[in-house]
mmCIF file of C-alpha atoms in Angstrom:
data_model
loop_
_atom_site.group_PDB
_atom_site.id
_atom_site.type_symbol
_atom_site.label_atom_id
_atom_site.label_comp_id
_atom_site.label_asym_id
_atom_site.label_seq_id
_atom_site.Cartn_x
_atom_site.Cartn_y
_atom_site.Cartn_z
ATOM 1 C CA VAL A 1 46.214 -41.416 42.811
ATOM 2 C CA GLY A 2 46.244 -37.818 44.615
ATOM 3 C CA ILE A 3 45.064 -35.659 47.288
ATOM 4 C CA ASP A 4 41.650 -33.724 46.583
ATOM 5 C CA GLN A 5 41.275 -30.418 49.028
ATOM 6 C CA HIS A 6 38.169 -31.314 51.370
ATOM 7 C CA LEU A 7 38.952 -27.920 53.258
ATOM 8 C CA ASN A 8 37.056 -27.277 55.960
ATOM 9 C CA ALA A 9 35.204 -30.856 55.991
ATOM 10 C CA PRO A 10 34.934 -32.955 59.472
ATOM 11 C CA VAL A 11 37.417 -35.660 59.866
ATOM 12 C CA PRO A 12 36.116 -38.748 61.364
ATOM 13 C CA LEU A 13 37.220 -38.567 65.247
ATOM 14 C CA ASP A 14 35.435 -41.693 66.226
ATOM 15 C CA LEU A 15 37.625 -44.398 64.130
ATOM 16 C CA THR A 16 39.726 -46.201 65.821
ATOM 17 C CA PHE A 17 43.572 -47.573 65.478
ATOM 18 C CA THR A 18 46.075 -48.968 67.054
ATOM 19 C CA ASP A 19 49.566 -46.705 68.625
ATOM 20 C CA GLU A 20 53.205 -47.746 68.408
ATOM 21 C CA GLN A 21 52.905 -49.327 71.795
ATOM 22 C CA GLY A 22 50.074 -51.680 70.651
ATOM 23 C CA LYS A 23 46.705 -49.666 72.719
ATOM 24 C CA THR A 24 43.166 -48.727 71.193
ATOM 25 C CA VAL A 25 43.317 -45.273 70.304
ATOM 26 C CA LYS A 26 40.206 -43.220 69.037
ATOM 27 C CA LEU A 27 41.826 -40.269 66.511
ATOM 28 C CA GLY A 28 39.825 -37.528 68.048
ATOM 29 C CA ASP A 29 41.991 -38.524 71.439
ATOM 30 C CA TYR A 30 44.547 -36.716 70.217
ATOM 31 C CA PHE A 31 42.178 -33.510 69.424
ATOM 32 C CA HIS A 32 42.780 -31.357 72.847
ATOM 33 C CA ALA A 33 41.100 -28.080 72.877
ATOM 34 C CA GLY A 34 43.658 -25.184 71.602
ATOM 35 C CA GLU A 35 45.641 -27.740 69.604
ATOM 36 C CA PRO A 36 45.751 -28.094 65.767
ATOM 37 C CA VAL A 37 46.878 -31.641 64.311
ATOM 38 C CA ILE A 38 49.284 -32.021 61.403
ATOM 39 C CA LEU A 39 48.040 -34.710 60.176
ATOM 40 C CA ASN A 40 49.651 -37.315 57.507
ATOM 41 C CA LEU A 41 49.424 -40.883 55.807
ATOM 42 C CA VAL A 42 52.448 -42.801 54.934
ATOM 43 C CA TYR A 43 53.183 -46.046 54.977
ATOM 44 C CA TYR A 44 56.244 -47.485 57.076
ATOM 45 C CA HIS A 45 57.783 -49.981 54.605
ATOM 46 C CA CYS A 46 57.528 -47.369 51.473
ATOM 47 C CA PRO A 47 61.135 -47.574 50.174
ATOM 48 C CA MET A 48 61.804 -43.486 49.001
ATOM 49 C CA LEU A 49 58.756 -40.898 49.136
ATOM 50 C CA CYS A 50 56.967 -41.193 52.575
ATOM 51 C CA SER A 51 60.757 -41.258 54.102
ATOM 52 C CA GLU A 52 60.841 -38.176 52.373
ATOM 53 C CA VAL A 53 57.520 -37.022 53.762
ATOM 54 C CA MET A 54 58.285 -37.258 56.798
ATOM 55 C CA ARG A 55 62.108 -36.256 57.005
ATOM 56 C CA GLY A 56 60.857 -33.009 55.795
ATOM 57 C CA LEU A 57 57.807 -33.019 58.022
ATOM 58 C CA ALA A 58 61.018 -33.712 61.167
ATOM 59 C CA ILE A 59 63.150 -30.338 59.648
ATOM 60 C CA ALA A 60 59.861 -28.059 59.478
ATOM 61 C CA MET A 61 59.094 -28.921 63.159
ATOM 62 C CA LYS A 62 62.979 -28.360 64.053
ATOM 63 C CA SER A 63 62.606 -23.897 63.182
ATOM 64 C CA LEU A 64 58.941 -23.697 64.646
ATOM 65 C CA PRO A 65 58.308 -22.062 67.916
ATOM 66 C CA PHE A 66 55.807 -24.608 69.256
ATOM 67 C CA GLN A 67 56.840 -28.373 70.304
ATOM 68 C CA PRO A 68 54.596 -31.726 69.321
ATOM 69 C CA GLY A 69 52.957 -32.482 72.325
ATOM 70 C CA LYS A 70 52.262 -29.016 73.969
ATOM 71 C CA GLN A 71 50.814 -26.566 70.543
ATOM 72 C CA PHE A 72 49.665 -29.147 68.521
ATOM 73 C CA GLN A 73 49.915 -32.604 67.861
ATOM 74 C CA VAL A 74 51.242 -34.955 64.989
ATOM 75 C CA VAL A 75 49.527 -38.055 63.961
ATOM 76 C CA THR A 76 51.205 -39.947 61.276
ATOM 77 C CA LEU A 77 49.187 -42.706 59.494
ATOM 78 C CA SER A 78 50.076 -46.115 57.640
ATOM 79 C CA VAL A 79 47.922 -46.862 54.940
ATOM 80 C CA ASP A 80 49.034 -50.284 55.166
ATOM 81 C CA PRO A 81 47.299 -52.657 57.334
ATOM 82 C CA ARG A 82 49.223 -55.079 57.344
ATOM 83 C CA GLU A 83 52.116 -52.967 59.069
ATOM 84 C CA THR A 84 52.527 -54.028 62.746
ATOM 85 C CA PRO A 85 52.827 -51.395 65.878
ATOM 86 C CA GLN A 86 56.067 -52.579 66.559
ATOM 87 C CA LEU A 87 57.038 -51.240 63.042
ATOM 88 C CA ALA A 88 55.651 -47.872 63.886
ATOM 89 C CA ALA A 89 57.117 -48.035 67.092
ATOM 90 C CA SER A 90 60.251 -48.408 65.147
ATOM 91 C CA LYS A 91 59.224 -45.533 62.810
ATOM 92 C CA LYS A 92 59.223 -43.270 65.667
ATOM 93 C CA ALA A 93 62.186 -43.591 66.813
ATOM 94 C CA ILE A 94 63.978 -42.949 64.115
ATOM 95 C CA TYR A 95 62.039 -39.130 63.192
ATOM 96 C CA LEU A 96 62.061 -38.223 66.909
ATOM 97 C CA LYS A 97 65.956 -38.548 66.493
ATOM 98 C CA GLU A 98 65.864 -36.539 63.064
ATOM 99 C CA LEU A 99 63.592 -33.871 64.979
ATOM 100 C CA GLY A 100 66.496 -33.905 68.073
ATOM 101 C CA ASP A 101 63.510 -33.035 70.555
ATOM 102 C CA PRO A 102 62.595 -37.090 72.619
ATOM 103 C CA SER A 103 60.500 -34.969 74.438
ATOM 104 C CA ALA A 104 58.197 -34.596 70.795
ATOM 105 C CA ALA A 105 57.144 -38.322 71.771
ATOM 106 C CA ALA A 106 54.001 -37.274 74.217
ATOM 107 C CA GLY A 107 52.704 -35.074 70.491
ATOM 108 C CA TRP A 108 53.820 -37.360 67.831
ATOM 109 C CA HIS A 109 51.822 -40.844 67.647
ATOM 110 C CA PHE A 110 51.805 -43.313 64.713
ATOM 111 C CA LEU A 111 49.488 -45.430 64.597
ATOM 112 C CA THR A 112 48.646 -48.430 62.285
ATOM 113 C CA GLY A 113 45.121 -49.831 62.317
ATOM 114 C CA ARG A 114 42.755 -52.381 59.385
ATOM 115 C CA GLN A 115 41.821 -50.959 55.797
ATOM 116 C CA PRO A 116 38.012 -50.275 56.747
ATOM 117 C CA GLN A 117 39.496 -47.194 59.409
ATOM 118 C CA ILE A 118 41.986 -46.428 57.010
ATOM 119 C CA LYS A 119 39.999 -45.560 54.188
ATOM 120 C CA ALA A 120 37.492 -43.606 55.515
ATOM 121 C CA LEU A 121 39.958 -41.224 57.166
ATOM 122 C CA ALA A 122 42.246 -41.293 53.742
ATOM 123 C CA ASP A 123 38.636 -41.042 51.491
ATOM 124 C CA ALA A 124 37.773 -37.499 53.866
ATOM 125 C CA VAL A 125 40.888 -36.012 54.166
ATOM 126 C CA GLY A 126 40.895 -36.556 50.023
ATOM 127 C CA TRP A 127 43.856 -38.864 50.570
ATOM 128 C CA HIS A 128 43.742 -40.898 47.294
ATOM 129 C CA TYR A 129 46.308 -44.370 47.158
ATOM 130 C CA ARG A 130 46.640 -47.468 45.346
ATOM 131 C CA TYR A 131 48.096 -50.337 45.886
ATOM 132 C CA ASP A 132 50.254 -52.312 43.701
ATOM 133 C CA PRO A 133 50.687 -55.826 43.921
ATOM 134 C CA LYS A 134 53.417 -56.711 41.782
ATOM 135 C CA THR A 135 55.366 -54.238 43.405
ATOM 136 C CA ASP A 136 54.447 -54.491 46.831
ATOM 137 C CA MET A 137 54.121 -51.051 47.158
ATOM 138 C CA TYR A 138 51.534 -47.969 47.471
ATOM 139 C CA ALA A 139 51.390 -45.785 45.237
ATOM 140 C CA HIS A 140 50.614 -42.071 46.335
ATOM 141 C CA ALA A 141 50.779 -38.455 46.631
ATOM 142 C CA ALA A 142 53.005 -36.744 48.812
ATOM 143 C CA GLY A 143 51.698 -34.246 51.309
ATOM 144 C CA ILE A 144 50.699 -33.328 55.068
ATOM 145 C CA LEU A 145 47.405 -31.739 55.907
ATOM 146 C CA LEU A 146 46.486 -29.107 58.727
ATOM 147 C CA VAL A 147 43.101 -30.132 61.315
ATOM 148 C CA THR A 148 41.973 -27.140 63.517
ATOM 149 C CA PRO A 149 41.175 -28.530 67.077
ATOM 150 C CA GLU A 150 37.737 -29.222 66.571
ATOM 151 C CA GLY A 151 38.866 -31.498 64.153
ATOM 152 C CA ARG A 152 38.013 -29.758 60.716
ATOM 153 C CA ILE A 153 40.623 -29.743 57.650
ATOM 154 C CA ALA A 154 42.053 -26.334 57.642
ATOM 155 C CA GLN A 155 44.827 -26.802 55.205
ATOM 156 C CA TYR A 156 47.178 -29.169 53.092
ATOM 157 C CA TYR A 157 50.901 -28.811 52.136
ATOM 158 C CA TYR A 158 52.228 -30.383 48.956
ATOM 159 C CA GLY A 159 55.631 -32.265 48.388
ATOM 160 C CA VAL A 160 58.279 -33.438 50.662
ATOM 161 C CA GLU A 161 59.412 -30.075 52.153
ATOM 162 C CA TYR A 162 57.477 -27.479 54.224
ATOM 163 C CA SER A 163 57.906 -24.088 55.415
ATOM 164 C CA ALA A 164 58.596 -23.577 58.631
ATOM 165 C CA ARG A 165 56.936 -20.133 58.561
ATOM 166 C CA ASP A 166 53.988 -21.490 56.774
ATOM 167 C CA LEU A 167 53.469 -24.380 58.904
ATOM 168 C CA ARG A 168 53.285 -21.899 61.757
ATOM 169 C CA LEU A 169 51.137 -19.358 60.737
ATOM 170 C CA GLY A 170 49.012 -22.627 59.708
ATOM 171 C CA ILE A 171 49.423 -23.697 63.255
ATOM 172 C CA GLU A 172 48.306 -20.145 64.622
ATOM 173 C CA GLU A 173 45.955 -19.716 62.777
ATOM 174 C CA ALA A 174 44.340 -23.480 63.118
ATOM 175 C CA SER A 175 44.001 -22.509 66.719
ATOM 176 C CA GLN A 176 41.984 -19.364 66.438
ATOM 177 C CA ASN A 177 45.094 -17.459 67.472
ATOM 178 C CA LYS A 178 45.520 -18.599 70.586
ATOM 179 C CA ILE A 179 48.800 -19.340 70.149
ATOM 180 C CA GLY A 180 51.713 -17.313 68.626
ATOM 181 C CA SER A 181 53.256 -14.537 69.083
ATOM 182 C CA LEU A 182 51.573 -10.512 68.368
ATOM 183 C CA ALA A 183 54.324 -10.331 65.209
ATOM 184 C CA ASP A 184 52.762 -13.405 64.141
ATOM 185 C CA GLU A 185 49.040 -11.991 63.979
ATOM 186 C CA VAL A 186 50.806 -9.232 62.170
ATOM 187 C CA LEU A 187 52.136 -11.611 60.112
ATOM 188 C CA LEU A 188 48.642 -13.451 59.537
ATOM 189 C CA PHE A 189 47.413 -10.432 58.498
ATOM 190 C CA CYS A 190 49.469 -9.645 55.437
ATOM 191 C CA CYS A 191 49.283 -13.146 54.369
ATOM 192 C CA ARG A 192 46.457 -15.520 52.970
ATOM 193 C CA TYR A 193 46.565 -19.089 52.661
ATOM 194 C CA ASP A 194 46.423 -20.352 48.925
ATOM 195 C CA PRO A 195 45.098 -23.633 48.673
ATOM 196 C CA THR A 196 46.189 -23.996 44.592
ATOM 197 C CA THR A 197 49.911 -24.005 46.205
ATOM 198 C CA GLY A 198 49.746 -25.203 49.903
ATOM 199 C CA ARG A 199 51.274 -21.130 50.346
ATOM 200 C CA TYR A 200 50.630 -17.743 52.289
ATOM 201 C CA GLY A 201 51.262 -15.563 49.764
ATOM 202 C CA ALA A 202 51.632 -11.906 50.413
ATOM 203 C CA ARG A 203 48.372 -10.095 51.024
ATOM 204 C CA ILE A 204 48.841 -6.817 49.027
ATOM 205 C CA ALA A 205 45.465 -4.533 50.042
ATOM 206 C CA ASN A 206 46.331 -6.090 53.665
ATOM 207 C CA ILE A 207 50.152 -4.637 53.336
ATOM 208 C CA LEU A 208 49.038 -1.304 51.914
ATOM 209 C CA LYS A 209 46.604 -0.828 54.951
ATOM 210 C CA LEU A 210 49.155 -1.468 57.251
ATOM 211 C CA ALA A 211 51.178 0.729 55.539
ATOM 212 C CA GLY A 212 49.204 3.777 55.914
ATOM 213 C CA GLY A 213 48.721 2.837 59.029
ATOM 214 C CA THR A 214 52.402 2.675 60.399
ATOM 215 C CA THR A 215 53.080 6.421 57.612
ATOM 216 C CA VAL A 216 50.039 7.989 59.319
ATOM 217 C CA LEU A 217 50.668 7.275 63.079
ATOM 218 C CA VAL A 218 54.542 8.194 61.949
ATOM 219 C CA LEU A 219 53.585 11.661 60.505
ATOM 220 C CA GLY A 220 50.678 12.149 63.879
ATOM 221 C CA GLY A 221 53.752 11.415 65.803
ATOM 222 C CA GLY A 222 56.005 13.792 64.322
ATOM 223 C CA LEU A 223 53.940 16.636 64.059
ATOM 224 C CA ILE A 224 52.694 16.353 67.856
ATOM 225 C CA LEU A 225 56.504 16.810 68.426
ATOM 226 C CA LEU A 226 56.935 19.502 66.334
ATOM 227 C CA PHE A 227 53.627 21.901 67.488
ATOM 228 C CA ARG A 228 54.982 20.555 71.241
ATOM 229 C CA LYS A 229 58.450 21.959 70.439
ATOM 230 C CA GLU A 230 57.456 25.282 68.612
ATOM 231 C CA LYS A 231 54.794 25.793 71.950
ATOM 232 C CA HIS A 232 57.938 25.076 74.215
ATOM 233 C CA ASP A 233 59.775 27.376 72.308
ATOM 234 C CA GLN A 234 57.232 30.329 72.213
ATOM 235 C CA GLY A 235 56.149 29.873 75.930
ATOM 236 C CA ASN A 236 60.211 30.259 77.007
ATOM 237 C CA GLY A 237 60.433 33.506 74.719
ATOM 238 C CA ARG A 238 57.496 35.158 76.495
ATOM 239 C CA GLY A 239 59.762 34.254 79.765
ATOM 240 C CA ARG A 240 62.688 36.086 78.102
ATOM 241 C CA ALA A 241 60.294 39.198 77.267
#
């Protein structure tokens, strides 16, 4: 039980699952140009950890300047092959309410599937879990991952609480800067993703470069203004003479 990072590894987009409406879908159906995908594996009957993961994801997405279905997609998959589309639909309604954005229904997808396909996806992303028949529960780790629009694993985020800033930067970086603002690009320049923590940390060298460049611009601008003022004063002095 745990998570092995398979950064830059391809996700098998040809795997088939069933969505919350009972339709057969391919994982690749949710991968569109310029739209990263947040992927998380849970099981809908989970009495403890999964609900915290889902709630943490919803809370983080509330603070994002992006919207599921527009700038990125979210795919939630149950690892329990016994669970049904009806249960998936009920869970989707719960967490859309938690998110507070009904329009996100077009971008947050709740899937179920058969054991071979579930295992193939879990193995591909390094998500290890185990079924305990004594308790009828699954032992698993807590986390989500971010996949590029091309279907390659970009980042992992651990735990049940996710930094909205880290998630925003991850989505922008995975989209190859096709979404986000200039301020986000500057922040990405100053921060780097640390796979050991699943968070963005300061990139000291770039911060120093940015600070140095800003200092040069400020000093240069100040000198230009001083030279112009001095030239203007000299010109006025000659005119009076």
